[in-house]
Tab-separated table of C-alpha atoms in Angstrom:
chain	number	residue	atom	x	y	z
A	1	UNK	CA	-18.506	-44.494	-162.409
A	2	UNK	CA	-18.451	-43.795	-166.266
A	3	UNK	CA	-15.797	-45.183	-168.670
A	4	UNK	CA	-15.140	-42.593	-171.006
A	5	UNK	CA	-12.870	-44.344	-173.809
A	6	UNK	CA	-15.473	-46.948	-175.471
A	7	UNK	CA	-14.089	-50.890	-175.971
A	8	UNK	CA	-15.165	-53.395	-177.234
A	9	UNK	CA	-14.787	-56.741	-174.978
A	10	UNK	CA	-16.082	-60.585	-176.406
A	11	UNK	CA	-15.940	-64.346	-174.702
A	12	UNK	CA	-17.054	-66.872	-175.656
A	13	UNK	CA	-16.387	-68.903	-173.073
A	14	UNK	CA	-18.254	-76.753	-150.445
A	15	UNK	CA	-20.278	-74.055	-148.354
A	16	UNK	CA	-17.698	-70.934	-147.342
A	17	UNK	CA	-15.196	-71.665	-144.685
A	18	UNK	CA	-12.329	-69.988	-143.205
A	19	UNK	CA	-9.276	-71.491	-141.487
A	20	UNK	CA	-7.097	-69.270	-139.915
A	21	UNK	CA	-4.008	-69.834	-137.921
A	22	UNK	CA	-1.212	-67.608	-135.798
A	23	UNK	CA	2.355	-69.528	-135.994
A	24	UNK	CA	4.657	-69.948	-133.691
A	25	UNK	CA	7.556	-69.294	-135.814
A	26	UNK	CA	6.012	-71.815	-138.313
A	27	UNK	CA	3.517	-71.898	-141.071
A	28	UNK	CA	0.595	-74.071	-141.723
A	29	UNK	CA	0.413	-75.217	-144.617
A	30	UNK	CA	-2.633	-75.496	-146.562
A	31	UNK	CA	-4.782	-78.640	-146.828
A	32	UNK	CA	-6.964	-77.955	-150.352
A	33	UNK	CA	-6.848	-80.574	-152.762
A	34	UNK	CA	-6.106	-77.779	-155.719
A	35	UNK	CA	-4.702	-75.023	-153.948
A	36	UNK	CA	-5.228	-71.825	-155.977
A	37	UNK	CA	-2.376	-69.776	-157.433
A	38	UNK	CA	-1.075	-66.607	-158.632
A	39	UNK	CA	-1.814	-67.297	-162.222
A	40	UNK	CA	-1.071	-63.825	-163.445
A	41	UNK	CA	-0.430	-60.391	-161.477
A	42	UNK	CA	-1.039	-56.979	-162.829
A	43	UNK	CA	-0.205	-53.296	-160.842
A	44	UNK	CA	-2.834	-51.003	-160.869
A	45	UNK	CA	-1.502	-47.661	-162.118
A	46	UNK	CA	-3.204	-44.989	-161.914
A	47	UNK	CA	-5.293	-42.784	-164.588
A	48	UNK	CA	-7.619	-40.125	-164.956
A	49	UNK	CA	-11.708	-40.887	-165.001
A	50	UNK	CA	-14.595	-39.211	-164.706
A	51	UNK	CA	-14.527	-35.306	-164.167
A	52	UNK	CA	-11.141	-34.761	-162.810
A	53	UNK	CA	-11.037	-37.928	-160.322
A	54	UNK	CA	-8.064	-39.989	-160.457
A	55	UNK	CA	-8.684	-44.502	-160.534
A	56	UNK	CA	-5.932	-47.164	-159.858
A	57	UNK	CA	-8.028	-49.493	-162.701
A	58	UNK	CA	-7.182	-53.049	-162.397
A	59	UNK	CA	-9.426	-54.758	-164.281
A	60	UNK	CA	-10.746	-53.193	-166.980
A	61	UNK	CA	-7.151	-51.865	-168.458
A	62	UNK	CA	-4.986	-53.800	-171.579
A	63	UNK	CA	-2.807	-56.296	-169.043
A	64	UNK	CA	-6.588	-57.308	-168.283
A	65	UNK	CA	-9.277	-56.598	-169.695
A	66	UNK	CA	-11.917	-58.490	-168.130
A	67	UNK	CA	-12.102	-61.626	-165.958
A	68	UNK	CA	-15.404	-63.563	-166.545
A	69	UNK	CA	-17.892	-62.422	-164.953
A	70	UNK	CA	-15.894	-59.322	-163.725
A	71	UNK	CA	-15.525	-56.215	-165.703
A	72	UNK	CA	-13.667	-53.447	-164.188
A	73	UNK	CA	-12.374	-53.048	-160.417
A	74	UNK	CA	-10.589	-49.190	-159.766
A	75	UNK	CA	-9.645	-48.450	-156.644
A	76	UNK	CA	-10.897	-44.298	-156.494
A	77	UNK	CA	-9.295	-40.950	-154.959
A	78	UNK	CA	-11.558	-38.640	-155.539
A	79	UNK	CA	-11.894	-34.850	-154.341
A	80	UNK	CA	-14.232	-31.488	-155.047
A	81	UNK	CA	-14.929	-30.230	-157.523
A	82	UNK	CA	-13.763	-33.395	-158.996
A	83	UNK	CA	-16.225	-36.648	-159.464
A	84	UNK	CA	-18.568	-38.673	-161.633
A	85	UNK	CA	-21.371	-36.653	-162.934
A	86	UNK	CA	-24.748	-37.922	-164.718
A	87	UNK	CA	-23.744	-41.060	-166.838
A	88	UNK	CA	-26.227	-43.817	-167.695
A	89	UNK	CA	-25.098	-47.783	-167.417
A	90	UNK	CA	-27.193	-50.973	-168.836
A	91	UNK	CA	-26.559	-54.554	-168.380
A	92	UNK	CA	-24.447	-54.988	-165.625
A	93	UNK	CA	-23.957	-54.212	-161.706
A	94	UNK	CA	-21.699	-52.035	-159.727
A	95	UNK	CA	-20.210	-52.688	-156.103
A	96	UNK	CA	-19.087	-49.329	-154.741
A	97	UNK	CA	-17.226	-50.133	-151.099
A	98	UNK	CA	-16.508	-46.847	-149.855
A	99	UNK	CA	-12.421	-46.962	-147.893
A	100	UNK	CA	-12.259	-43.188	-146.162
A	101	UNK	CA	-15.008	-40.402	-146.897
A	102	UNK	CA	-18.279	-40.898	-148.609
A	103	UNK	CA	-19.444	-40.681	-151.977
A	104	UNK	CA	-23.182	-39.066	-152.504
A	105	UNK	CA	-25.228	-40.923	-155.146
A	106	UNK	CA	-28.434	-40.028	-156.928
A	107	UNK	CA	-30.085	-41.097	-159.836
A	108	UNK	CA	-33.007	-40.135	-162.153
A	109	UNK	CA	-35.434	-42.092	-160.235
A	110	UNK	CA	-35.161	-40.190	-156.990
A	111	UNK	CA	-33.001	-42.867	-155.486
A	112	UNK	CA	-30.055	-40.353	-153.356
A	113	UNK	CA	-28.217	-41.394	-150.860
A	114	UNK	CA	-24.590	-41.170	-148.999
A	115	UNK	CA	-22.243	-43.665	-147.962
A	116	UNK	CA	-19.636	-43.366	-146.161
A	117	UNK	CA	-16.317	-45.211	-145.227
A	118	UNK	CA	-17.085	-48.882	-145.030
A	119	UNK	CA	-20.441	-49.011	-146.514
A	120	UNK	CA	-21.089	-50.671	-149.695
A	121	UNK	CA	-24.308	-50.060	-152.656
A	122	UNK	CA	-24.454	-52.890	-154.760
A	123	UNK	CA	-26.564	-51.647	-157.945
A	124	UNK	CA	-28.489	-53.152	-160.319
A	125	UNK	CA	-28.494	-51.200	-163.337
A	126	UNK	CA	-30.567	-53.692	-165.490
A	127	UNK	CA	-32.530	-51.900	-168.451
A	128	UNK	CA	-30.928	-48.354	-167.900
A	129	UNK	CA	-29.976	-46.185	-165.058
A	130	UNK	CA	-28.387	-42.689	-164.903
A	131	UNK	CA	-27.175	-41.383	-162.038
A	132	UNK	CA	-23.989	-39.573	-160.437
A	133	UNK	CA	-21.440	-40.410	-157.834
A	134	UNK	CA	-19.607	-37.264	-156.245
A	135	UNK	CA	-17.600	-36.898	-152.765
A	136	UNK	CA	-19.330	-36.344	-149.793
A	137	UNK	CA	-17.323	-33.889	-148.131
A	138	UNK	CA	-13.731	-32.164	-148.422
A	139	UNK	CA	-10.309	-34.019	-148.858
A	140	UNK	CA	-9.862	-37.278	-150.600
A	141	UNK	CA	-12.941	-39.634	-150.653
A	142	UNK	CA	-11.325	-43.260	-151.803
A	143	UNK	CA	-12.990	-46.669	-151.971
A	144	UNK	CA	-12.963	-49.324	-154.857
A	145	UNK	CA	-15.683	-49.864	-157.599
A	146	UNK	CA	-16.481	-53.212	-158.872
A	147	UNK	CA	-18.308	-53.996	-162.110
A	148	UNK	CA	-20.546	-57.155	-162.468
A	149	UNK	CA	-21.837	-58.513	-165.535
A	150	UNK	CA	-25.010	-59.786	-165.786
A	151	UNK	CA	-26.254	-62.818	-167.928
A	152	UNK	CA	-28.644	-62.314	-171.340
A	153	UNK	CA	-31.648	-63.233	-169.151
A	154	UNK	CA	-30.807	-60.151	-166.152
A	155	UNK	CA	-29.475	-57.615	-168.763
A	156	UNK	CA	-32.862	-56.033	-168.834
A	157	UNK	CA	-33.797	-56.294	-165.387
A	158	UNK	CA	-35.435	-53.565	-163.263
A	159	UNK	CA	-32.900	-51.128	-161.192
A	160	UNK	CA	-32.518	-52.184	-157.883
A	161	UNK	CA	-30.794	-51.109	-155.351
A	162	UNK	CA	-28.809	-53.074	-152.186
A	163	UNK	CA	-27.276	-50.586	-149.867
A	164	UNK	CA	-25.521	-51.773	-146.320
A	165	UNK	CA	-23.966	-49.426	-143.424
A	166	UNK	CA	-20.757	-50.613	-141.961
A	167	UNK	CA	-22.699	-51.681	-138.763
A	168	UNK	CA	-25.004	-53.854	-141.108
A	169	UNK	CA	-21.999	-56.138	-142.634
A	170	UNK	CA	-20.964	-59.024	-141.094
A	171	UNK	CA	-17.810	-59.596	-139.784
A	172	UNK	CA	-15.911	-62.555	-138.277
A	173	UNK	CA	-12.350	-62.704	-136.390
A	174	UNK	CA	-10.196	-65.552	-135.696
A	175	UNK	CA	-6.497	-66.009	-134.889
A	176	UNK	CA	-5.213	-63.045	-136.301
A	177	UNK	CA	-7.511	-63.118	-139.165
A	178	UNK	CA	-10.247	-60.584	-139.729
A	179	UNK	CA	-12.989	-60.493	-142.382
A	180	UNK	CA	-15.751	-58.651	-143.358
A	181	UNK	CA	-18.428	-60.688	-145.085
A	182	UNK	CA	-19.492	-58.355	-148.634
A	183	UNK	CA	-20.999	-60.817	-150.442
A	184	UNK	CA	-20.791	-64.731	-149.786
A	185	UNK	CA	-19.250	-66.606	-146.526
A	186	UNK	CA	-16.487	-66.880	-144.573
A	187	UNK	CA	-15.833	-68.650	-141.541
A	188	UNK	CA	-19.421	-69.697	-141.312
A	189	UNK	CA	-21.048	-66.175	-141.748
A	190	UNK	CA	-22.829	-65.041	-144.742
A	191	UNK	CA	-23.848	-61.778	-146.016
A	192	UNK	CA	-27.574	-60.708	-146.598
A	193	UNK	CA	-26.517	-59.657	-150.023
A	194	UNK	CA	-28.547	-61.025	-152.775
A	195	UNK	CA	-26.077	-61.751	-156.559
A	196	UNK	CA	-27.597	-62.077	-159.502
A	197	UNK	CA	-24.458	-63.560	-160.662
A	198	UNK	CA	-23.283	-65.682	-158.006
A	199	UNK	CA	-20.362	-63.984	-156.435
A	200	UNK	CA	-18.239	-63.361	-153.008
A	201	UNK	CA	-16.524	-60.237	-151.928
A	202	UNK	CA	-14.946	-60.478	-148.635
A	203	UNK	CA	-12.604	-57.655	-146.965
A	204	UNK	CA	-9.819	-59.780	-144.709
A	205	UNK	CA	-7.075	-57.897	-142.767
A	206	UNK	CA	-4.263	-60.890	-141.462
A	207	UNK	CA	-1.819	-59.522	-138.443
A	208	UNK	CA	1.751	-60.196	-138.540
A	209	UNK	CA	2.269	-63.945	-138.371
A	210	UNK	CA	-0.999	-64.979	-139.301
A	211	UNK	CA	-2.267	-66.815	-141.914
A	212	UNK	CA	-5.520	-67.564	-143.451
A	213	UNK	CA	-7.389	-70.594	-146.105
A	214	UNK	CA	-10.440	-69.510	-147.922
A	215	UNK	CA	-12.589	-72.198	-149.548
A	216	UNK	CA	-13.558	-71.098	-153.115
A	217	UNK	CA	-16.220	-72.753	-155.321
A	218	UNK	CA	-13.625	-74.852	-158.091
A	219	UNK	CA	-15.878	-73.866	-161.081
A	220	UNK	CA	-15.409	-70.199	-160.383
A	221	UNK	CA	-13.173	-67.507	-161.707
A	222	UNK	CA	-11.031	-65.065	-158.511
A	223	UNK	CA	-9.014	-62.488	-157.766
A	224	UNK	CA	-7.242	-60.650	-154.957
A	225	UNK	CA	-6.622	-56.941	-154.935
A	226	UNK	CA	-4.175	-55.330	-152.128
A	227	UNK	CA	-4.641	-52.413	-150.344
A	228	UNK	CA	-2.406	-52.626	-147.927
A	229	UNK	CA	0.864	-54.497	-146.547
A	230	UNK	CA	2.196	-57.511	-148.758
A	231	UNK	CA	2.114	-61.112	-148.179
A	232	UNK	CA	2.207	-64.572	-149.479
A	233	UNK	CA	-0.363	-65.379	-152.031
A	234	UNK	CA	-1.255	-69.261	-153.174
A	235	UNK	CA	2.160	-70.813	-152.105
A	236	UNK	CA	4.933	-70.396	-149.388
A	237	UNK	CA	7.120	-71.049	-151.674
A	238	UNK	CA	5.901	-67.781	-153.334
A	239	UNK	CA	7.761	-64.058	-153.426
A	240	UNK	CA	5.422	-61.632	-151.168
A	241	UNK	CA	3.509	-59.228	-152.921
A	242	UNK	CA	2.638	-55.880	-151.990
A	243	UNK	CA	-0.284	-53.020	-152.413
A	244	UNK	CA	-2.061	-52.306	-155.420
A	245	UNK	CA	-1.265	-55.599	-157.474
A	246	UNK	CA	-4.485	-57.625	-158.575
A	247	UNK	CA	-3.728	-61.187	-158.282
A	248	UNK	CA	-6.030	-63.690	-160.441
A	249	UNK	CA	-5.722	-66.931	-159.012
A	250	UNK	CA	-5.699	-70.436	-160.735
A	251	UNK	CA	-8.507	-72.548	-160.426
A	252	UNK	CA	-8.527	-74.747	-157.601
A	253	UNK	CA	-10.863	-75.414	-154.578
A	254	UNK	CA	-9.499	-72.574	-152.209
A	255	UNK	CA	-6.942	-69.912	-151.553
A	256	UNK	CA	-4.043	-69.787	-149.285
A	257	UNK	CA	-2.480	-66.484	-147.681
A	258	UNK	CA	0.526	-65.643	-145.164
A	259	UNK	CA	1.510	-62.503	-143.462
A	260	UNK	CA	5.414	-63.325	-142.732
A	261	UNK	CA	5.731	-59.055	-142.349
A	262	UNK	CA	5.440	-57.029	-139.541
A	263	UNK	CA	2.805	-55.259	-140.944
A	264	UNK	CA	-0.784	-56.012	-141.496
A	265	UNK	CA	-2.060	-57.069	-144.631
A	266	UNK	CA	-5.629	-55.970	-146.195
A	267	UNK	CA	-6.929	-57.179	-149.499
A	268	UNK	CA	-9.909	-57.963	-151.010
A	269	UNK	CA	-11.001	-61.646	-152.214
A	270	UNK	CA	-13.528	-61.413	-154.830
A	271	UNK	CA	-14.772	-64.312	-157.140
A	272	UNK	CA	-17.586	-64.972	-158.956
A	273	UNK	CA	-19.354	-67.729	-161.359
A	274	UNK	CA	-18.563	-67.181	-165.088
A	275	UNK	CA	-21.393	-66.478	-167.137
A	276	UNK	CA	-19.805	-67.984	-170.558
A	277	UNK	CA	-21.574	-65.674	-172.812
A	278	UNK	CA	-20.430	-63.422	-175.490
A	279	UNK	CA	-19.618	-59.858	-174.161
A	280	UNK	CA	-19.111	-56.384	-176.154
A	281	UNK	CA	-19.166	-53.357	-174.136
A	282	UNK	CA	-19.293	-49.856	-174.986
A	283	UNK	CA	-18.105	-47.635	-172.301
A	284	UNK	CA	-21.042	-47.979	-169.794
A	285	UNK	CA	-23.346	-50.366	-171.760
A	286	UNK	CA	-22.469	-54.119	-171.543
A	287	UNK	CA	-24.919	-56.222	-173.877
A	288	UNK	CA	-24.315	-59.557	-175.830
A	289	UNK	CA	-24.322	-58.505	-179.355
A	290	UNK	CA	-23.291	-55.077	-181.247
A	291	UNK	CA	-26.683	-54.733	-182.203
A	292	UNK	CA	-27.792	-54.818	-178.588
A	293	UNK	CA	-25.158	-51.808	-177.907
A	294	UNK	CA	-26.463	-49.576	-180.864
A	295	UNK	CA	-30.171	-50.263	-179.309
A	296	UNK	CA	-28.619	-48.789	-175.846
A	297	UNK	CA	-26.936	-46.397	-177.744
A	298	UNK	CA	-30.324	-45.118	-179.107
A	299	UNK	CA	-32.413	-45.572	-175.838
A	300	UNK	CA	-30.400	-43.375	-174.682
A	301	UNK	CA	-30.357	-41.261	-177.122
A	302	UNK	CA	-34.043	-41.554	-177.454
A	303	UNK	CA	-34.823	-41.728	-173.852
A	304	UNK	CA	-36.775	-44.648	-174.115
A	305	UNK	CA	-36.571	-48.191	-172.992
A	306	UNK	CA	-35.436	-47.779	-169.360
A	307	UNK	CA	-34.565	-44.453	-169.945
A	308	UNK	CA	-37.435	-42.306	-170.059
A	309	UNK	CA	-36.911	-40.422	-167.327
A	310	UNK	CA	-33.347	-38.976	-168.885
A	311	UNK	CA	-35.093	-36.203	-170.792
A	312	UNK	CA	-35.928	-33.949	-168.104
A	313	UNK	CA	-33.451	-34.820	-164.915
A	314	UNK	CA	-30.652	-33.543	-163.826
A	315	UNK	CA	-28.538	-34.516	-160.819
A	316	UNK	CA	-28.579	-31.346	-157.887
C-alpha cells in the first residue's frame, strides 16, 4: 500500500497469557498490577489511497501520526479496477491481514501470490521492494494493513517474505473468548511468525457476556482497533466503545476487555517494542536521517541499491 502525500515523521524517543471469563450477571475484574488504559482514542475516517481504493487510516493520519514502533494501520475496501499499483517501500515492514476477498500481490522479484480472507503476508521490505497489491476477484476485497518500522541496523535488510493461510494460524478459545494468534501469544499459544521488531498481533472475538485479560510486555507501546461490536476497554468503569476507533492504551502490564452487549465484539490487539530512534519518512521510505531519504529517493530513481530490478519490471 503506497502513501501518496509525503510527511515527514521524527522521535527521539511475563510470557503471553490469556484469562478469559463468562459472568453470570457479574464481571471479573482484572488482577494486573498496572492495568492498561484508554490513553487516547481516535475514529478512523475514511479517505482515498492508492488508485481509486478507499482506507479507514488510523494511524498514520494528524490525531496520530505514529505510535513507536508503528507507522500506519488502514483498515482497506477495495474493488476493480481500483487498487495499489507498482510502488516501491524501504525500511520498514507491512502486515496485510486480509477480512473478506483476497488481495493478489507481486513484486519485481517474481514473488506473486494471493491471499485470501483470513490470511496474513508479513513483508520485509528492507533495502527496497516494489511491488503491487490489487483485489482478487469482484466486489469489495477489505482487510487491514499494518506498517512496522524497522531499527537502523534492519533498515537495509534483504526482502523477505512470511506468508500464512488461515488454516496455518493458530487459534485458541476459551469461555467465550476467541483468538487468533498473528504474531506473539495468547493463552499459551504462539505464532510461528518471526518480528524483527518484537511485536504481537492477535485477532480476539468476545461473545456477549464475556470478558477477556491479555498480558502485555510493560516496556511496550499498544493499541486496539475495532472492527466490530463495542465494548469495555481498560476499565469497567469505562463508556463502551464501538467500531472503527483505535484505542492506544497506557502503559501497564496487561489489558482488560468486557462485552456487556448483545453483540459480539472483534478487535485487534497489536503492540510492539519501541525502537527509540529518530524517524523521517517520506511517503513509502522510512529511514533515520533526511539524508538517508534523498539516498532512497535516488535509488530509486537510479535503480540501484536494492532496486535494480525496477528498470525493466512491470507488474501483469
Amino acid at each position: 500500500m503506497r502513501l501518496l502525500r509525503s510527511t515527514v515523521i521524527t522521535h527521539l524517543t511475563k510470557p503471553f497469557s490469556v484469562v478469559s471469563s463468562r459472568h453470570n450477571n457479574k464481571f471479573i475484574m482484572s488482577n494486573f498490577s498496572i492495568p492498561r488504559l484508554v490513553a487516547k482514542k481516535v475514529l478512523a475516517k475514511s479517505q482515498g489511497e492508492g488508485d481509486g481504493a478507499v482506507v479507514r487510516r488510523s494511524i498514520g493520519r494528524p490525531e496520530l501520526k505514529s505510535l513507536d514502533p508503528f507507522l500506519m494501520l488502514d483498515e482497506f475496501s477495495v474493488s476493480p479496477p481500483a487498487g495499489f499499483p507498482d510502488h516501491p517501500h524501504r525500511g520498514f515492514e507491512t502486515v496485510t491481514y486480509m477480512l473478506e476477498g483476497g488481495i493478489t500481490h507481486q513484486d519485481f522479484n517474481g514473488h506473486k501470490g494471493t491471499i485470501r480472507a483470513g490470511d496474513v503476508q508479513w513483508m520485509t521490505a528492507g533495502r527496497g521492494i516494489i511491488h503491487s497489491e490489487m483485489p482478487a476477484g469482484p466486489g469489495a476485497q477489505k482487510g487491514l494493513q499494518l506498517w512496522i518500522n524497522l531499527s537502523s541496523k534492519d533498515k537495509m535488510v534483504e526482502p523477505n517474505y512470511q506468508e500464512l493461510l488461515k488454516d496455518d494460524i493458530k487459534c485458541a478459545e476459551k469461555d467465550g473468548v476467541k483468538v487468533k494468534i498473528i504474531a506473539g501469544e495468547s493463552m499459551g499459544v504462539k505464532s510461528p511468525v518471526f518480528t524483527r521488531t518484537p511485536s504481537m498481533f492477535l485477532d480476539f472475538t468476545i461473545s456477549p457476556g464475556a470478558q477477556m485479560h491479555q498480558p502485555i510486555p510493560e516496556s511496550w507501546n499498544s493499541f486496539v482497533y475495532i472492527l466490530e461490536g463495542e465494548g469495555l476497554f481498560g476499565s469497567m468503569d469505562s463508556s463502551p466503545i464501538s467500531a472503527h476507533h483505535v484505542l492506544v492504551l497506557s502503559h501497564g502490564d496487561g489489558l482488560s476487555v468486557w462485552n456487556n452487549g448483545s453483540k459480539p465484539l472483534r478487535f485487534v490487539l497489536i503492540g510492539g517494542q519501541p525502537i527509540n530512534e529518530p524517524v523521517v519518512q517520506y511517503g513509502p521510505f522510512v529511514m533515520n536521517t533526511q539524508a538517508e531519504i534523498q539516498q532512497a529517493l535516488l535509488d530509486y530513481q537510479q535503480c540501484k541499491n536494492g532496486f535494480e530490478m525496477a528498470k525493466h519490471w512491470r507488474s501483469q
